[in-house]
Short mmCIF file of C-alpha atoms in Angstrom, two decimals:
data_model
loop_
_atom_site.label_atom_id
_atom_site.label_comp_id
_atom_site.label_asym_id
_atom_site.label_seq_id
_atom_site.Cartn_x
_atom_site.Cartn_y
_atom_site.Cartn_z
CA MET S 1 24.14 -19.14 -33.82
CA ASP S 2 21.00 -20.99 -32.73
CA GLU S 3 22.64 -21.69 -29.21
CA LEU S 4 22.36 -17.71 -28.95
CA ILE S 5 19.38 -17.31 -30.23
CA LEU S 6 17.53 -19.84 -27.44
CA GLU S 7 20.01 -17.90 -25.19
CA LEU S 8 18.97 -14.56 -25.37
CA LYS S 9 15.28 -15.60 -25.46
CA ASN S 10 15.86 -17.15 -21.87
CA GLU S 11 17.60 -13.72 -20.82
CA ILE S 12 14.75 -11.79 -22.65
CA ILE S 13 11.84 -13.95 -20.45
CA GLU S 14 14.04 -13.38 -17.11
CA THR S 15 15.32 -9.35 -17.08
CA LEU S 16 11.41 -8.69 -18.90
CA ASN S 17 9.79 -10.57 -16.56
CA LEU S 18 7.21 -12.51 -18.97
CA GLU S 19 6.60 -15.12 -16.47
CA ASP S 20 4.37 -16.83 -18.50
CA MET S 21 6.38 -17.27 -21.86
CA GLN S 22 8.23 -20.24 -22.66
CA PRO S 23 11.44 -19.41 -24.97
CA GLU S 24 9.60 -21.37 -27.71
CA ASP S 25 6.87 -18.64 -27.76
CA ILE S 26 9.07 -15.47 -29.35
CA ASP S 27 9.01 -15.63 -32.43
CA THR S 28 12.56 -15.52 -33.58
CA ASP S 29 11.95 -13.17 -36.47
CA ALA S 30 9.09 -11.05 -35.10
CA PRO S 31 9.59 -7.61 -33.78
CA LEU S 32 10.33 -7.21 -30.46
CA PHE S 33 8.52 -3.63 -30.22
CA GLY S 34 4.80 -2.82 -31.11
CA GLU S 35 3.26 -5.45 -32.55
CA GLY S 36 5.49 -8.25 -32.23
CA LEU S 37 6.40 -9.25 -28.29
CA GLY S 38 4.84 -5.44 -27.59
CA LEU S 39 7.90 -4.33 -25.36
CA ASP S 40 7.96 -0.40 -25.21
CA SER S 41 10.49 2.04 -23.64
CA ILE S 42 11.55 0.78 -20.35
CA ASP S 43 12.07 -2.54 -22.15
CA ALA S 44 14.31 -1.12 -24.38
CA LEU S 45 16.34 0.24 -21.51
CA GLU S 46 16.43 -3.02 -19.82
CA LEU S 47 17.73 -4.54 -22.81
CA ILE S 48 20.43 -1.83 -23.27
CA VAL S 49 21.58 -3.03 -19.56
CA LEU S 50 21.53 -6.96 -20.76
CA MET S 51 23.71 -6.38 -23.50
CA GLU S 52 26.04 -4.49 -21.95
CA LYS S 53 26.14 -7.08 -18.52
CA ASN S 54 25.94 -10.08 -20.34
CA TYR S 55 27.92 -9.67 -23.36
CA GLY S 56 30.07 -6.45 -22.52
CA ILE S 57 28.39 -4.26 -25.41
CA LYS S 58 27.71 -0.79 -24.86
CA LEU S 59 25.57 0.97 -27.11
CA ARG S 60 27.00 4.76 -26.64
CA ASP S 61 24.75 5.61 -29.91
CA ALA S 62 20.85 5.13 -28.67
CA SER S 63 19.13 5.22 -32.26
CA LYS S 64 20.80 2.16 -33.16
CA GLY S 65 18.80 0.79 -30.86
CA LYS S 66 16.15 0.57 -33.26
CA GLU S 67 18.08 -1.39 -35.71
CA ILE S 68 19.61 -4.04 -33.41
CA PHE S 69 16.26 -4.81 -31.48
CA LYS S 70 14.49 -5.15 -34.28
CA SER S 71 14.17 -9.26 -33.24
CA VAL S 72 15.90 -11.50 -31.86
CA ARG S 73 17.92 -12.89 -34.72
CA VAL S 74 19.16 -9.42 -36.00
CA MET S 75 20.31 -9.45 -32.05
CA ALA S 76 21.85 -12.35 -31.38
CA ASP S 77 23.60 -11.37 -34.61
CA TYR S 78 25.08 -7.62 -33.32
CA ILE S 79 25.86 -9.32 -29.81
CA GLU S 80 27.69 -12.48 -31.91
CA LYS S 81 29.79 -9.51 -33.76
CA ASN S 82 30.50 -7.06 -31.24
CA ARG S 83 30.84 -9.02 -27.78
CA THR S 84 33.76 -8.18 -25.56
CA LYS S 85 32.58 -11.43 -23.27
CA MET J 1 -24.30 23.07 2.59
CA THR J 2 -21.84 21.69 5.64
CA ARG J 3 -18.87 19.65 4.60
CA ASN J 4 -18.34 18.18 7.96
CA SER J 5 -18.91 14.37 6.62
CA PHE J 6 -17.33 12.53 4.39
CA TYR J 7 -19.13 9.83 3.62
CA ILE J 8 -17.13 6.22 3.11
CA LYS J 9 -18.91 4.78 -0.36
CA SER J 10 -16.26 1.42 -0.15
CA THR J 11 -13.16 0.13 1.03
CA ALA J 12 -10.46 -2.53 -0.11
CA GLN J 13 -8.22 -4.46 1.59
CA ILE J 14 -4.62 -6.85 1.23
CA SER J 15 -3.36 -8.07 4.29
CA ILE J 16 -2.91 -11.29 6.54
CA GLN J 17 -6.79 -12.25 6.11
CA GLN J 18 -8.55 -13.10 3.54
CA PRO J 19 -7.74 -10.65 0.80
CA LEU J 20 -10.64 -8.15 -1.00
CA CYS J 21 -13.48 -9.44 1.71
CA GLU J 22 -14.59 -8.84 4.59
CA ASP J 23 -14.83 -12.86 5.93
CA TRP J 24 -12.36 -11.98 8.78
CA MET J 25 -15.16 -10.65 10.60
CA GLU J 26 -16.15 -14.20 11.12
CA ASN J 27 -13.46 -16.37 10.06
CA PRO J 28 -10.38 -14.42 11.73
CA ILE J 29 -7.17 -16.39 10.56
CA TRP J 30 -4.46 -16.61 13.30
CA TYR J 31 -1.04 -16.47 13.38
CA ASP J 32 1.56 -17.99 15.31
CA SER J 33 4.70 -16.11 14.14
CA ASN J 34 5.84 -12.83 14.14
CA TYR J 35 6.03 -12.19 10.61
CA VAL J 36 3.35 -12.70 8.21
CA ARG J 37 3.41 -11.74 4.45
CA SER J 38 0.10 -10.94 3.11
CA LEU J 39 -2.61 -13.50 1.25
CA GLU J 40 -2.53 -12.42 -2.34
CA PRO J 41 -5.41 -12.52 -4.57
CA ASP J 42 -5.04 -13.87 -8.11
CA TYR J 43 -4.31 -10.64 -9.73
CA LYS J 44 -4.75 -12.23 -13.66
CA GLN J 45 -8.37 -11.32 -12.47
CA TYR J 46 -7.85 -7.70 -11.84
CA ILE J 47 -3.95 -6.54 -13.74
CA PRO J 48 -3.21 -7.72 -17.43
CA PRO J 49 -0.34 -9.89 -17.64
CA MET J 50 1.87 -7.60 -19.93
CA GLU J 51 1.09 -4.99 -17.05
CA ALA J 52 1.67 -6.49 -14.27
CA ARG J 53 4.71 -8.07 -15.36
CA ARG J 54 6.84 -5.22 -13.89
CA MET J 55 5.35 -4.55 -11.02
CA THR J 56 6.37 -6.02 -7.50
CA ARG J 57 3.58 -7.53 -4.87
CA ILE J 58 3.32 -3.61 -3.33
CA MET J 59 2.36 -2.15 -6.92
CA LYS J 60 0.34 -5.28 -7.32
CA ARG J 61 -1.80 -4.83 -4.09
CA SER J 62 -2.45 -1.26 -4.13
CA LEU J 63 -3.49 -1.26 -7.57
CA THR J 64 -5.62 -4.34 -6.95
CA THR J 65 -7.72 -2.98 -3.93
CA SER J 66 -7.68 0.57 -5.54
CA ASN J 67 -9.61 -0.30 -8.94
CA VAL J 68 -11.40 -2.53 -6.80
CA ALA J 69 -12.90 -0.04 -4.04
CA ILE J 70 -13.41 2.66 -7.35
CA LYS J 71 -15.67 -0.09 -9.12
CA LYS J 72 -17.80 -0.40 -5.60
CA SER J 73 -18.30 3.26 -4.88
CA GLY J 74 -19.80 3.50 -8.58
CA LEU J 75 -17.12 6.64 -9.10
CA VAL J 76 -15.35 6.32 -11.93
CA LEU J 77 -12.94 9.30 -11.22
CA PRO J 78 -12.26 10.70 -8.33
CA ASP J 79 -11.36 13.94 -7.46
CA ALA J 80 -7.95 12.98 -6.24
CA ILE J 81 -5.77 9.90 -5.43
CA ILE J 82 -4.11 10.73 -1.98
CA THR J 83 -1.64 7.69 -0.71
CA GLY J 84 0.30 6.96 2.56
CA THR J 85 3.58 4.81 2.82
CA GLY J 86 6.09 4.50 5.19
CA TRP J 87 8.85 2.96 3.60
CA GLY J 88 7.68 2.88 0.12
CA CYS J 89 8.49 0.16 -2.45
CA MET J 90 10.91 -1.61 -0.55
CA ASP J 91 11.53 -4.88 -2.46
CA ASN J 92 12.65 -2.57 -5.85
CA THR J 93 14.37 -0.32 -3.52
CA GLU J 94 16.28 -3.00 -2.51
CA GLN J 95 17.65 -4.77 -5.52
CA PHE J 96 18.14 -0.89 -6.40
CA LEU J 97 20.51 -1.05 -3.74
CA GLU J 98 21.93 -4.56 -4.13
CA ILE J 99 22.82 -3.88 -7.63
CA LEU J 100 24.01 -0.43 -6.83
CA CYS J 101 26.77 -2.29 -4.64
CA ASN J 102 27.21 -5.96 -6.49
CA GLU J 103 27.34 -3.68 -10.24
CA GLY J 104 29.79 -0.57 -8.72
CA GLU J 105 26.72 1.89 -9.27
CA GLN J 106 27.15 0.86 -13.19
CA LEU J 107 24.11 -0.91 -15.26
CA LEU J 108 21.76 -0.53 -12.86
CA LYS J 109 18.00 -1.08 -14.16
CA PRO J 110 15.79 0.94 -14.94
CA THR J 111 12.57 -0.30 -13.67
CA LEU J 112 13.99 -0.35 -10.14
CA PHE J 113 15.01 3.11 -10.16
CA ILE J 114 11.98 3.98 -11.75
CA GLN J 115 10.00 1.92 -9.64
CA SER J 116 12.02 2.30 -6.29
CA THR J 117 10.53 6.18 -4.63
CA HIS J 118 7.38 6.31 -2.63
CA ASN J 119 5.18 8.29 -5.28
CA THR J 120 5.47 5.20 -7.23
CA ILE J 121 2.38 4.01 -5.65
CA SER J 122 0.06 7.49 -6.01
CA SER J 123 1.10 8.19 -9.25
CA HIS J 124 0.31 4.17 -10.73
CA ILE J 125 -2.39 4.23 -9.54
CA ALA J 126 -3.57 7.08 -11.34
CA ILE J 127 -2.10 6.39 -14.85
CA ASN J 128 -3.35 3.02 -14.58
CA THR J 129 -7.03 4.52 -13.89
CA CYS J 130 -6.44 7.40 -16.61
CA ASN J 131 -6.73 10.25 -13.38
CA ASN J 132 -5.23 13.45 -14.11
CA GLY J 133 -6.31 15.09 -10.54
CA TYR J 134 -4.80 15.98 -7.63
CA ASN J 135 -2.11 13.39 -6.93
CA ILE J 136 0.25 13.39 -3.71
CA THR J 137 1.77 10.82 -1.47
CA TYR J 138 2.34 11.13 2.51
CA SER J 139 5.12 9.78 4.23
CA HIS J 140 5.26 10.19 7.64
CA ARG J 141 5.65 6.19 9.50
CA CYS J 142 2.86 5.21 11.18
CA VAL J 143 0.72 8.19 10.77
CA SER J 144 0.54 8.56 7.23
CA PHE J 145 -2.35 6.44 6.41
CA ASP J 146 -3.85 9.04 8.73
CA MET J 147 -2.03 12.18 6.71
CA ALA J 148 -3.56 11.21 3.94
CA LEU J 149 -6.68 10.96 4.87
CA PHE J 150 -6.93 14.50 6.63
CA ASP J 151 -5.59 16.36 3.57
CA ALA J 152 -8.66 14.56 1.72
CA TYR J 153 -10.58 15.68 3.99
CA LEU J 154 -9.45 19.03 4.71
CA GLN J 155 -9.56 19.40 0.81
CA TYR J 156 -13.29 18.31 0.57
CA LYS J 157 -14.03 20.75 3.61
CA PHE J 158 -12.18 23.60 1.80
CA GLY J 159 -14.65 22.86 -1.25
CA LYS J 160 -11.59 21.48 -3.13
CA ILE J 161 -12.54 17.98 -3.81
CA ASP J 162 -15.94 16.32 -3.36
CA SER J 163 -13.91 12.68 -3.99
CA ALA J 164 -11.17 10.99 -3.23
CA LEU J 165 -9.52 7.85 -3.69
CA VAL J 166 -7.23 7.56 -0.05
CA GLY J 167 -5.25 4.81 0.27
CA SER J 168 -2.13 3.18 2.80
CA HIS J 169 0.40 0.65 1.44
CA ASP J 170 3.66 -1.11 2.76
CA GLU J 171 5.18 -4.20 2.21
CA VAL J 172 7.39 -5.59 4.70
CA THR J 173 10.22 -7.72 3.03
CA PRO J 174 12.77 -10.08 4.54
CA THR J 175 15.53 -8.06 5.41
CA SER J 176 13.58 -4.77 6.45
CA PHE J 177 11.58 -7.30 9.06
CA VAL J 178 15.11 -7.69 10.37
CA LEU J 179 15.83 -3.92 10.51
CA LEU J 180 12.82 -2.65 11.71
CA LYS J 181 12.68 -5.74 14.53
CA LYS J 182 16.51 -4.22 15.38
CA MET J 183 15.02 -0.67 15.22
CA GLY J 184 11.90 -1.84 17.34
CA LEU J 185 9.18 -0.78 15.59
CA VAL J 186 7.67 -4.54 14.72
CA GLY J 187 7.81 -7.56 15.90
CA CYS J 188 8.72 -6.30 19.39
CA ASP J 189 7.37 -9.16 22.48
CA ASP J 190 4.13 -10.11 21.21
CA GLU J 191 3.22 -8.38 18.10
CA ILE J 192 3.10 -10.19 14.93
CA CYS J 193 4.22 -7.94 11.93
CA GLY J 194 1.88 -7.66 8.72
CA GLU J 195 1.78 -6.01 5.49
CA ALA J 196 -1.04 -3.08 4.35
CA SER J 197 -2.68 -2.47 1.86
CA VAL J 198 -5.86 -0.76 1.92
CA SER J 199 -8.16 1.79 -0.27
CA THR J 200 -11.14 3.36 0.45
CA VAL J 201 -13.19 5.64 -1.50
CA LEU J 202 -14.81 8.86 -0.32
CA SER J 203 -17.39 11.14 -1.38
CA SER J 204 -19.43 14.42 -0.99
CA THR J 205 -23.31 12.10 -1.02
CA PRO J 206 -24.41 9.81 1.37
CA SER J 207 -25.86 7.66 -1.34
CA ASP J 208 -24.87 4.02 -1.03
CA ALA J 209 -22.58 5.15 2.08
CA HIS J 210 -23.06 3.13 5.65
CA SER J 211 -20.54 5.68 7.49
CA ALA J 212 -18.52 9.26 7.28
CA VAL J 213 -15.43 10.72 8.42
CA ALA J 214 -16.71 13.42 10.61
CA ALA J 215 -14.36 14.79 12.27
CA ILE J 216 -9.98 14.22 12.22
CA ARG J 217 -7.60 15.83 14.47
CA ILE J 218 -3.17 15.55 13.86
CA ILE J 219 -1.42 16.96 17.48
CA TYR J 220 2.16 16.40 17.78
CA LYS J 221 3.77 16.08 21.13
CA PRO J 222 0.48 16.38 23.31
CA SER J 223 0.16 16.35 27.08
CA VAL J 224 -3.05 14.62 28.56
CA SER J 225 -4.82 18.32 29.16
CA GLU J 226 -3.90 18.71 25.14
CA ILE J 227 -5.54 15.26 24.00
CA HIS J 228 -8.73 16.24 26.57
CA SER J 229 -9.14 19.50 24.82
CA THR J 230 -8.35 17.74 21.14
CA VAL J 231 -11.12 14.93 22.05
CA ASN J 232 -13.51 17.55 23.19
CA GLN J 233 -13.15 19.96 19.86
CA LEU J 234 -12.99 16.73 17.59
CA LEU J 235 -16.01 16.31 18.97
CA ALA J 236 -17.09 20.17 18.95
CA ASP J 237 -16.21 19.34 14.84
CA ALA J 238 -18.58 16.80 14.47
CA GLU J 239 -21.43 18.36 16.50
CA MET J 240 -21.16 15.48 19.39
CA CYS J 241 -20.33 14.58 23.06
CA THR J 242 -18.75 11.86 24.80
CA GLU J 243 -21.49 10.21 25.28
CA ASP J 244 -22.06 9.53 21.63
CA ILE J 245 -18.91 7.63 21.00
CA SER J 246 -19.92 4.02 20.90
CA ALA J 247 -16.35 2.79 21.14
CA VAL J 248 -12.13 3.67 20.65
CA MET J 249 -10.25 2.12 18.66
CA VAL J 250 -6.73 2.18 19.09
CA GLY J 251 -3.50 0.32 17.85
CA ILE J 252 -2.28 -2.09 20.38
CA SER J 253 -0.46 -4.28 18.98
CA GLY J 254 1.40 -6.71 21.93
CA ASN J 255 4.30 -4.23 21.55
CA LYS J 256 4.35 -3.18 25.22
CA THR J 257 6.63 0.37 24.77
CA THR J 258 3.89 1.57 22.24
CA ASP J 259 0.67 0.04 23.65
CA ASN J 260 1.80 1.68 27.34
CA LEU J 261 0.74 4.75 25.74
CA TYR J 262 -2.52 3.76 24.23
CA TYR J 263 -3.29 2.51 27.60
CA ASP J 264 -2.49 5.75 29.65
CA ILE J 265 -4.55 7.88 27.24
CA VAL J 266 -7.74 5.03 27.92
CA ASP J 267 -7.12 4.95 31.55
CA ASN J 268 -6.87 9.19 31.42
CA CYS J 269 -9.92 9.63 28.49
CA PHE J 270 -11.71 6.85 27.79
CA ARG J 271 -12.02 4.86 31.26
CA ASP J 272 -15.79 4.30 30.07
CA LYS J 273 -15.35 3.62 26.88
CA THR J 274 -15.66 0.18 25.16
CA ILE J 275 -12.15 -0.07 23.64
CA LEU J 276 -11.30 -1.77 20.60
CA HIS J 277 -8.20 -3.36 19.35
CA TYR J 278 -7.21 -4.50 15.58
CA LYS J 279 -3.26 -5.05 15.01
CA HIS J 280 -3.63 -8.57 16.56
CA VAL J 281 -5.57 -9.37 13.85
CA PHE J 282 -4.06 -7.51 10.72
CA GLY J 283 -0.49 -7.20 12.50
CA GLU J 284 1.40 -3.61 12.72
CA CYS J 285 2.97 -2.09 9.92
CA PHE J 286 3.70 1.95 9.23
CA SER J 287 0.20 1.24 7.10
CA ALA J 288 -1.45 -0.63 10.06
CA SER J 289 -3.72 2.46 10.93
CA ALA J 290 -5.63 1.94 7.45
CA PHE J 291 -6.52 -1.15 9.25
CA GLY J 292 -8.16 0.55 12.52
CA PHE J 293 -10.51 3.10 9.59
CA TYR J 294 -10.88 -0.16 7.21
CA ALA J 295 -12.10 -2.27 10.36
CA ALA J 296 -14.15 0.20 12.13
CA ASP J 297 -15.90 0.94 8.69
CA CYS J 298 -16.98 -3.00 8.49
CA CYS J 299 -18.46 -2.75 11.91
CA LEU J 300 -20.47 0.28 11.06
CA LYS J 301 -21.48 -0.40 7.84
CA HIS J 302 -22.70 -4.12 9.32
CA GLY J 303 -23.56 -3.52 12.90
CA TYR J 304 -21.88 -5.16 15.13
CA ILE J 305 -18.76 -5.96 16.39
CA PRO J 306 -17.02 -8.90 16.66
CA ASP J 307 -16.07 -10.21 19.92
CA PHE J 308 -12.02 -10.74 19.30
CA LEU J 309 -12.19 -6.71 18.66
CA TYR J 310 -12.69 -6.08 22.33
CA VAL J 311 -9.32 -5.33 24.62
CA ASP J 312 -11.58 -6.52 27.59
CA LYS J 313 -14.45 -8.44 26.67
CA SER J 314 -16.00 -8.01 30.65
CA GLN J 315 -15.94 -4.16 30.42
CA GLY J 316 -19.81 -5.13 28.59
CA MET J 317 -20.58 -5.39 24.79
CA ILE J 318 -22.36 -2.85 23.31
CA GLY J 319 -25.18 -3.35 20.56
CA THR J 320 -25.71 -1.31 16.98
CA PRO J 321 -22.01 0.87 16.74
CA LYS J 322 -23.03 4.33 15.79
CA THR J 323 -19.78 5.57 16.21
CA ILE J 324 -16.66 5.03 16.40
CA LEU J 325 -13.25 7.06 17.91
CA LEU J 326 -9.87 6.01 15.33
CA ILE J 327 -6.39 6.98 17.99
CA ASN J 328 -3.37 5.71 16.84
CA HIS J 329 -0.11 7.45 16.96
CA SER J 330 3.87 7.83 15.65
CA ASP J 331 6.31 7.04 18.15
CA GLY J 332 4.52 8.24 20.33
CA LYS J 333 4.93 12.02 18.71
CA THR J 334 2.42 12.09 16.38
CA PHE J 335 -1.02 11.15 17.85
CA SER J 336 -4.26 11.45 15.42
CA PHE J 337 -7.93 11.35 16.24
CA ILE J 338 -10.32 9.93 13.63
CA LEU J 339 -14.16 10.26 14.25
CA LEU J 340 -16.08 7.53 12.42
CA ARG J 341 -20.43 7.41 12.35
CA SER J 342 -22.48 5.29 10.47
CA VAL J 343 -24.66 6.54 8.45
#
């Protein structure tokens, strides 16, 4: 799980162009949106594409995103349970 | 109140010369290569990193020159944002098309999709500056800037606006340079291909302005006699005569094919005038004519013309320039004539 969390943090940094951030700067349990990392709705779309491209997870119901993208740990947990690649 | 003069309150540029300053007038940077990318300022001074992360170079450049020009002008909210661009956000467009091909039209990145249109730049400036005014983009190849300025001037002349942020922005990626060169549009013969981001704020009030747009005319496929009559009409619009023109600034770039059109106009219409050029300093691209405007404004503001702007110094150098006529063309079809005068 820790390996996946680190991998995910690196992918988030690359996909969202968080140029000045390192994986350790992202709190594994902090909210990704709003007060935590401060991501927005366009970032959510980017994360949906990331999950499909890298892990084969198609998020049919966009409203599920709010729960899945709660934190890096929640996201990693969802990926581990649902990944097809 | 006559609204013939639209006063230039401020200008800002990012180019192959030192960015956001007028160092080029004293210490221009010369290049041997025929493809040079813009010199970037430290954007962290102008754009918060979390906002900048989604922006490509052209977006950072256009936003920075716009904000600098707005700040220098003292006008917080111009009535209009009018932008010229030949190819828009090419970097995003290229990346989007690449993913489109490689991923079989699946898994497209939303940011690239949203920010790959031509009007991304103008709308992005509006959002960032919280400006809900008139907002439009002109994409007319090499006269994109001229069209944007023409719209601003007409809107001002007819009392629709009192101020405007006018800009022209183009990036030339390595791939687009190869394509443009193959098309014979840039980098031919002795020509330097550069990139452009120029912003200017114009206003109805002359205070703190050093120069003004006195008249503009744009014509399509003109004959020599039509060019003559257009220049006469332009001067009449500004209540001036040919003798009032201090110098004529043209877009000679080193590309023999397009340069010959300028030489023809000069030979036929302005044989006795001092001729200036600027593309050997700033390079050629779709928005390059904005550098003509910018360079002429700098000359009028500082009251002198750097010797490297003269096409032929043996014709004699002029003292303090009062009026500069800018001539530009796109593909030898659309010709623009812009008259700037000192205030």
